[in-house]
Amino acid sequence: MARMFRVLGFWTLVIALMSFAGHMEEMSLLFFIQTAVFVLLGYLNFSERTYMLMFWGYMFIAFVGFTYWTVFVMGNPF
């Protein structure tokens, strides 16, 4: 399971580099931070249950943040 967090770190790094090349600095900074966190967690050797709880916590925060951003920050297009 720890290896999967390192794989997540790799893919967030790829997304960060592509967004940086596309001049989206805020998005690339967010994904560089996620890369560092995922790679760090990948080397801490927690139990599988701990890794699953951290991943579901991450997914919950990501979905709530995305929903908040799309509803309240982006606003109504009409």
Short mmCIF file of N, CA, C and O in Angstrom, two decimals:
data_model
loop_
_atom_site.label_atom_id
_atom_site.label_comp_id
_atom_site.label_asym_id
_atom_site.label_seq_id
_atom_site.Cartn_x
_atom_site.Cartn_y
_atom_site.Cartn_z
N MET A 1 0.82 -1.20 0.00
CA MET A 1 0.00 0.00 0.00
C MET A 1 0.87 1.26 0.00
O MET A 1 0.50 2.25 -0.60
N ALA A 2 2.01 1.20 0.64
CA ALA A 2 2.89 2.37 0.67
C ALA A 2 3.37 2.71 -0.74
O ALA A 2 3.56 3.88 -1.07
N ARG A 3 3.56 1.69 -1.55
CA ARG A 3 4.01 1.92 -2.92
C ARG A 3 2.97 2.71 -3.72
O ARG A 3 3.31 3.49 -4.59
N MET A 4 1.70 2.51 -3.41
CA MET A 4 0.65 3.23 -4.13
C MET A 4 0.71 4.74 -3.83
O MET A 4 0.40 5.56 -4.70
N PHE A 5 1.11 5.11 -2.62
CA PHE A 5 1.26 6.54 -2.34
C PHE A 5 2.43 7.13 -3.12
O PHE A 5 2.38 8.27 -3.55
N ARG A 6 3.47 6.35 -3.34
CA ARG A 6 4.56 6.83 -4.18
C ARG A 6 4.12 6.94 -5.64
O ARG A 6 4.53 7.85 -6.35
N VAL A 7 3.23 6.03 -6.08
CA VAL A 7 2.67 6.13 -7.44
C VAL A 7 1.80 7.38 -7.54
O VAL A 7 1.86 8.11 -8.55
N LEU A 8 0.99 7.65 -6.53
CA LEU A 8 0.19 8.89 -6.52
C LEU A 8 1.10 10.11 -6.57
O LEU A 8 0.79 11.10 -7.24
N GLY A 9 2.23 10.05 -5.86
CA GLY A 9 3.19 11.14 -5.91
C GLY A 9 3.76 11.34 -7.30
O GLY A 9 3.93 12.48 -7.76
N PHE A 10 4.02 10.24 -8.00
CA PHE A 10 4.52 10.36 -9.37
C PHE A 10 3.50 11.04 -10.27
O PHE A 10 3.84 11.96 -11.03
N TRP A 11 2.24 10.62 -10.19
CA TRP A 11 1.23 11.19 -11.08
C TRP A 11 0.90 12.63 -10.73
O TRP A 11 0.63 13.45 -11.61
N THR A 12 0.92 12.96 -9.45
CA THR A 12 0.71 14.38 -9.11
C THR A 12 1.89 15.22 -9.57
O THR A 12 1.71 16.38 -9.93
N LEU A 13 3.09 14.65 -9.58
CA LEU A 13 4.24 15.37 -10.12
C LEU A 13 4.07 15.62 -11.62
O LEU A 13 4.36 16.71 -12.11
N VAL A 14 3.59 14.62 -12.34
CA VAL A 14 3.35 14.78 -13.78
C VAL A 14 2.32 15.89 -14.02
O VAL A 14 2.52 16.77 -14.88
N ILE A 15 1.23 15.89 -13.26
CA ILE A 15 0.21 16.92 -13.41
C ILE A 15 0.78 18.29 -13.04
O ILE A 15 0.50 19.30 -13.72
N ALA A 16 1.59 18.36 -11.99
CA ALA A 16 2.20 19.62 -11.58
C ALA A 16 3.11 20.17 -12.67
O ALA A 16 3.09 21.37 -12.97
N LEU A 17 3.92 19.32 -13.28
CA LEU A 17 4.82 19.79 -14.33
C LEU A 17 4.06 20.25 -15.56
O LEU A 17 4.43 21.25 -16.18
N MET A 18 3.00 19.52 -15.92
CA MET A 18 2.22 19.94 -17.09
C MET A 18 1.49 21.26 -16.82
O MET A 18 1.42 22.12 -17.70
N SER A 19 0.96 21.43 -15.62
CA SER A 19 0.27 22.70 -15.32
C SER A 19 1.27 23.84 -15.22
O SER A 19 0.96 24.97 -15.58
N PHE A 20 2.48 23.55 -14.74
CA PHE A 20 3.51 24.60 -14.70
C PHE A 20 3.91 25.01 -16.12
O PHE A 20 4.11 26.20 -16.39
N ALA A 21 4.01 24.04 -17.01
CA ALA A 21 4.34 24.35 -18.41
C ALA A 21 3.20 25.12 -19.08
O ALA A 21 3.45 25.88 -20.02
N GLY A 22 1.99 24.93 -18.61
CA GLY A 22 0.83 25.64 -19.15
C GLY A 22 0.56 26.96 -18.46
O GLY A 22 -0.50 27.54 -18.65
N HIS A 23 1.51 27.44 -17.66
CA HIS A 23 1.42 28.74 -16.97
C HIS A 23 0.25 28.80 -16.00
O HIS A 23 -0.38 29.85 -15.85
N MET A 24 -0.05 27.69 -15.33
CA MET A 24 -1.07 27.65 -14.27
C MET A 24 -0.34 27.47 -12.95
O MET A 24 -0.27 26.37 -12.39
N GLU A 25 0.23 28.56 -12.44
CA GLU A 25 1.12 28.48 -11.28
C GLU A 25 0.41 28.02 -10.01
O GLU A 25 0.98 27.25 -9.23
N GLU A 26 -0.83 28.47 -9.78
CA GLU A 26 -1.53 28.07 -8.56
C GLU A 26 -1.81 26.58 -8.55
O GLU A 26 -1.61 25.90 -7.54
N MET A 27 -2.25 26.06 -9.68
CA MET A 27 -2.53 24.63 -9.78
C MET A 27 -1.25 23.81 -9.64
O MET A 27 -1.23 22.79 -8.94
N SER A 28 -0.19 24.26 -10.26
CA SER A 28 1.07 23.51 -10.17
C SER A 28 1.61 23.53 -8.74
O SER A 28 2.12 22.51 -8.27
N LEU A 29 1.46 24.63 -8.03
CA LEU A 29 1.91 24.69 -6.64
C LEU A 29 1.11 23.71 -5.78
O LEU A 29 1.68 22.99 -4.95
N LEU A 30 -0.20 23.66 -5.98
CA LEU A 30 -1.04 22.72 -5.24
C LEU A 30 -0.61 21.28 -5.50
O LEU A 30 -0.48 20.48 -4.56
N PHE A 31 -0.31 20.95 -6.75
CA PHE A 31 0.07 19.58 -7.06
C PHE A 31 1.51 19.26 -6.64
O PHE A 31 1.82 18.12 -6.32
N PHE A 32 2.41 20.27 -6.62
CA PHE A 32 3.75 20.02 -6.08
C PHE A 32 3.68 19.71 -4.59
O PHE A 32 4.38 18.84 -4.10
N ILE A 33 2.80 20.41 -3.87
CA ILE A 33 2.62 20.13 -2.44
C ILE A 33 2.05 18.74 -2.24
O ILE A 33 2.51 17.98 -1.37
N GLN A 34 1.06 18.36 -3.04
CA GLN A 34 0.49 17.02 -2.94
C GLN A 34 1.55 15.96 -3.24
O GLN A 34 1.58 14.90 -2.60
N THR A 35 2.41 16.22 -4.21
CA THR A 35 3.48 15.29 -4.54
C THR A 35 4.38 15.06 -3.34
O THR A 35 4.70 13.92 -2.99
N ALA A 36 4.78 16.14 -2.69
CA ALA A 36 5.67 16.02 -1.53
C ALA A 36 4.99 15.22 -0.41
O ALA A 36 5.62 14.35 0.21
N VAL A 37 3.71 15.48 -0.17
CA VAL A 37 3.00 14.77 0.89
C VAL A 37 2.86 13.29 0.56
O VAL A 37 3.10 12.42 1.41
N PHE A 38 2.49 12.97 -0.68
CA PHE A 38 2.31 11.57 -1.06
C PHE A 38 3.62 10.80 -0.99
O PHE A 38 3.66 9.66 -0.52
N VAL A 39 4.70 11.39 -1.46
CA VAL A 39 5.99 10.69 -1.43
C VAL A 39 6.44 10.51 0.02
O VAL A 39 6.93 9.43 0.40
N LEU A 40 6.26 11.52 0.86
CA LEU A 40 6.61 11.41 2.28
C LEU A 40 5.81 10.30 2.95
O LEU A 40 6.37 9.45 3.65
N LEU A 41 4.50 10.26 2.71
CA LEU A 41 3.66 9.22 3.30
C LEU A 41 4.02 7.84 2.77
O LEU A 41 3.87 6.85 3.49
N GLY A 42 4.48 7.78 1.54
CA GLY A 42 4.85 6.50 0.95
C GLY A 42 6.05 5.86 1.62
O GLY A 42 6.24 4.64 1.53
N TYR A 43 6.88 6.64 2.29
CA TYR A 43 8.07 6.10 2.94
C TYR A 43 7.92 5.96 4.45
O TYR A 43 8.88 5.63 5.13
N LEU A 44 6.74 6.20 5.01
CA LEU A 44 6.57 6.13 6.46
C LEU A 44 6.19 4.75 6.98
O LEU A 44 6.18 4.54 8.19
N ASN A 45 5.86 3.81 6.11
CA ASN A 45 5.57 2.43 6.48
C ASN A 45 4.47 2.30 7.54
O ASN A 45 4.64 1.65 8.56
N PHE A 46 3.33 2.92 7.28
CA PHE A 46 2.17 2.74 8.13
C PHE A 46 1.50 1.42 7.81
O PHE A 46 1.83 0.75 6.83
N SER A 47 0.51 1.06 8.62
CA SER A 47 -0.26 -0.15 8.32
C SER A 47 -1.19 0.13 7.14
O SER A 47 -1.46 1.27 6.79
N GLU A 48 -1.70 -0.96 6.55
CA GLU A 48 -2.58 -0.81 5.40
C GLU A 48 -3.86 -0.06 5.78
O GLU A 48 -4.37 0.75 5.03
N ARG A 49 -4.36 -0.33 6.98
CA ARG A 49 -5.56 0.35 7.45
C ARG A 49 -5.32 1.86 7.57
O ARG A 49 -6.17 2.67 7.17
N THR A 50 -4.17 2.25 8.07
CA THR A 50 -3.85 3.67 8.21
C THR A 50 -3.76 4.33 6.84
O THR A 50 -4.26 5.45 6.66
N TYR A 51 -3.14 3.65 5.89
CA TYR A 51 -3.06 4.20 4.54
C TYR A 51 -4.44 4.38 3.92
O TYR A 51 -4.71 5.37 3.26
N MET A 52 -5.32 3.42 4.13
CA MET A 52 -6.67 3.53 3.59
C MET A 52 -7.43 4.68 4.23
O MET A 52 -8.14 5.44 3.55
N LEU A 53 -7.31 4.83 5.54
CA LEU A 53 -7.99 5.94 6.23
C LEU A 53 -7.46 7.29 5.76
O LEU A 53 -8.23 8.24 5.55
N MET A 54 -6.15 7.38 5.56
CA MET A 54 -5.57 8.64 5.06
C MET A 54 -6.04 8.93 3.65
O MET A 54 -6.34 10.09 3.30
N PHE A 55 -6.13 7.91 2.81
CA PHE A 55 -6.56 8.12 1.44
C PHE A 55 -8.02 8.57 1.40
O PHE A 55 -8.36 9.51 0.67
N TRP A 56 -8.89 7.93 2.19
CA TRP A 56 -10.30 8.33 2.19
C TRP A 56 -10.47 9.72 2.79
O TRP A 56 -11.33 10.48 2.36
N GLY A 57 -9.66 10.06 3.77
CA GLY A 57 -9.69 11.43 4.30
C GLY A 57 -9.27 12.44 3.24
O GLY A 57 -9.88 13.51 3.10
N TYR A 58 -8.24 12.10 2.48
CA TYR A 58 -7.79 12.96 1.39
C TYR A 58 -8.89 13.12 0.34
O TYR A 58 -9.14 14.23 -0.14
N MET A 59 -9.54 12.01 -0.02
CA MET A 59 -10.61 12.09 -1.01
C MET A 59 -11.77 12.93 -0.51
O MET A 59 -12.35 13.72 -1.27
N PHE A 60 -12.13 12.81 0.75
CA PHE A 60 -13.22 13.60 1.31
C PHE A 60 -12.89 15.09 1.25
O PHE A 60 -13.71 15.90 0.80
N ILE A 61 -11.69 15.45 1.67
CA ILE A 61 -11.27 16.86 1.65
C ILE A 61 -11.23 17.38 0.22
O ILE A 61 -11.65 18.51 -0.07
N ALA A 62 -10.73 16.56 -0.72
CA ALA A 62 -10.64 16.99 -2.12
C ALA A 62 -12.03 17.22 -2.71
O ALA A 62 -12.26 18.22 -3.40
N PHE A 63 -12.97 16.31 -2.45
CA PHE A 63 -14.32 16.46 -3.00
C PHE A 63 -15.06 17.64 -2.38
O PHE A 63 -15.75 18.38 -3.08
N VAL A 64 -14.91 17.83 -1.07
CA VAL A 64 -15.56 18.97 -0.42
C VAL A 64 -14.95 20.27 -0.94
O VAL A 64 -15.68 21.23 -1.24
N GLY A 65 -13.63 20.31 -1.08
CA GLY A 65 -12.98 21.51 -1.60
C GLY A 65 -13.38 21.81 -3.03
O GLY A 65 -13.64 22.96 -3.39
N PHE A 66 -13.45 20.78 -3.86
CA PHE A 66 -13.86 20.97 -5.25
C PHE A 66 -15.30 21.46 -5.33
O PHE A 66 -15.60 22.36 -6.11
N THR A 67 -16.17 20.87 -4.53
CA THR A 67 -17.58 21.28 -4.54
C THR A 67 -17.72 22.72 -4.05
O THR A 67 -18.46 23.51 -4.65
N TYR A 68 -17.02 23.08 -2.99
CA TYR A 68 -17.05 24.45 -2.49
C TYR A 68 -16.58 25.42 -3.58
O TYR A 68 -17.20 26.45 -3.83
N TRP A 69 -15.47 25.09 -4.22
CA TRP A 69 -14.90 25.99 -5.23
C TRP A 69 -15.86 26.18 -6.39
O TRP A 69 -16.09 27.30 -6.85
N THR A 70 -16.43 25.09 -6.90
CA THR A 70 -17.30 25.20 -8.06
C THR A 70 -18.63 25.89 -7.76
O THR A 70 -19.18 26.56 -8.61
N VAL A 71 -19.14 25.74 -6.53
CA VAL A 71 -20.42 26.33 -6.20
C VAL A 71 -20.29 27.77 -5.73
O VAL A 71 -21.00 28.67 -6.21
N PHE A 72 -19.37 28.04 -4.82
CA PHE A 72 -19.32 29.36 -4.18
C PHE A 72 -18.29 30.31 -4.77
O PHE A 72 -18.49 31.52 -4.77
N VAL A 73 -17.19 29.81 -5.28
CA VAL A 73 -16.14 30.70 -5.80
C VAL A 73 -16.37 31.00 -7.27
O VAL A 73 -16.29 32.14 -7.70
N MET A 74 -16.65 29.95 -8.06
CA MET A 74 -16.86 30.18 -9.49
C MET A 74 -18.17 30.91 -9.76
O MET A 74 -18.26 31.65 -10.72
N GLY A 75 -19.14 30.69 -8.93
CA GLY A 75 -20.41 31.40 -9.07
C GLY A 75 -21.30 30.85 -10.14
O GLY A 75 -21.02 29.88 -10.81
N ASN A 76 -22.43 31.51 -10.29
CA ASN A 76 -23.46 31.11 -11.24
C ASN A 76 -23.14 31.69 -12.62
O ASN A 76 -22.91 32.89 -12.76
N PRO A 77 -23.12 30.87 -13.67
CA PRO A 77 -22.77 31.39 -14.99
C PRO A 77 -23.91 32.17 -15.64
O PRO A 77 -23.72 32.76 -16.70
N PHE A 78 -25.08 32.18 -15.03
CA PHE A 78 -26.24 32.84 -15.66
C PHE A 78 -26.45 34.23 -15.12
O PHE A 78 -26.38 34.65 -14.13
#
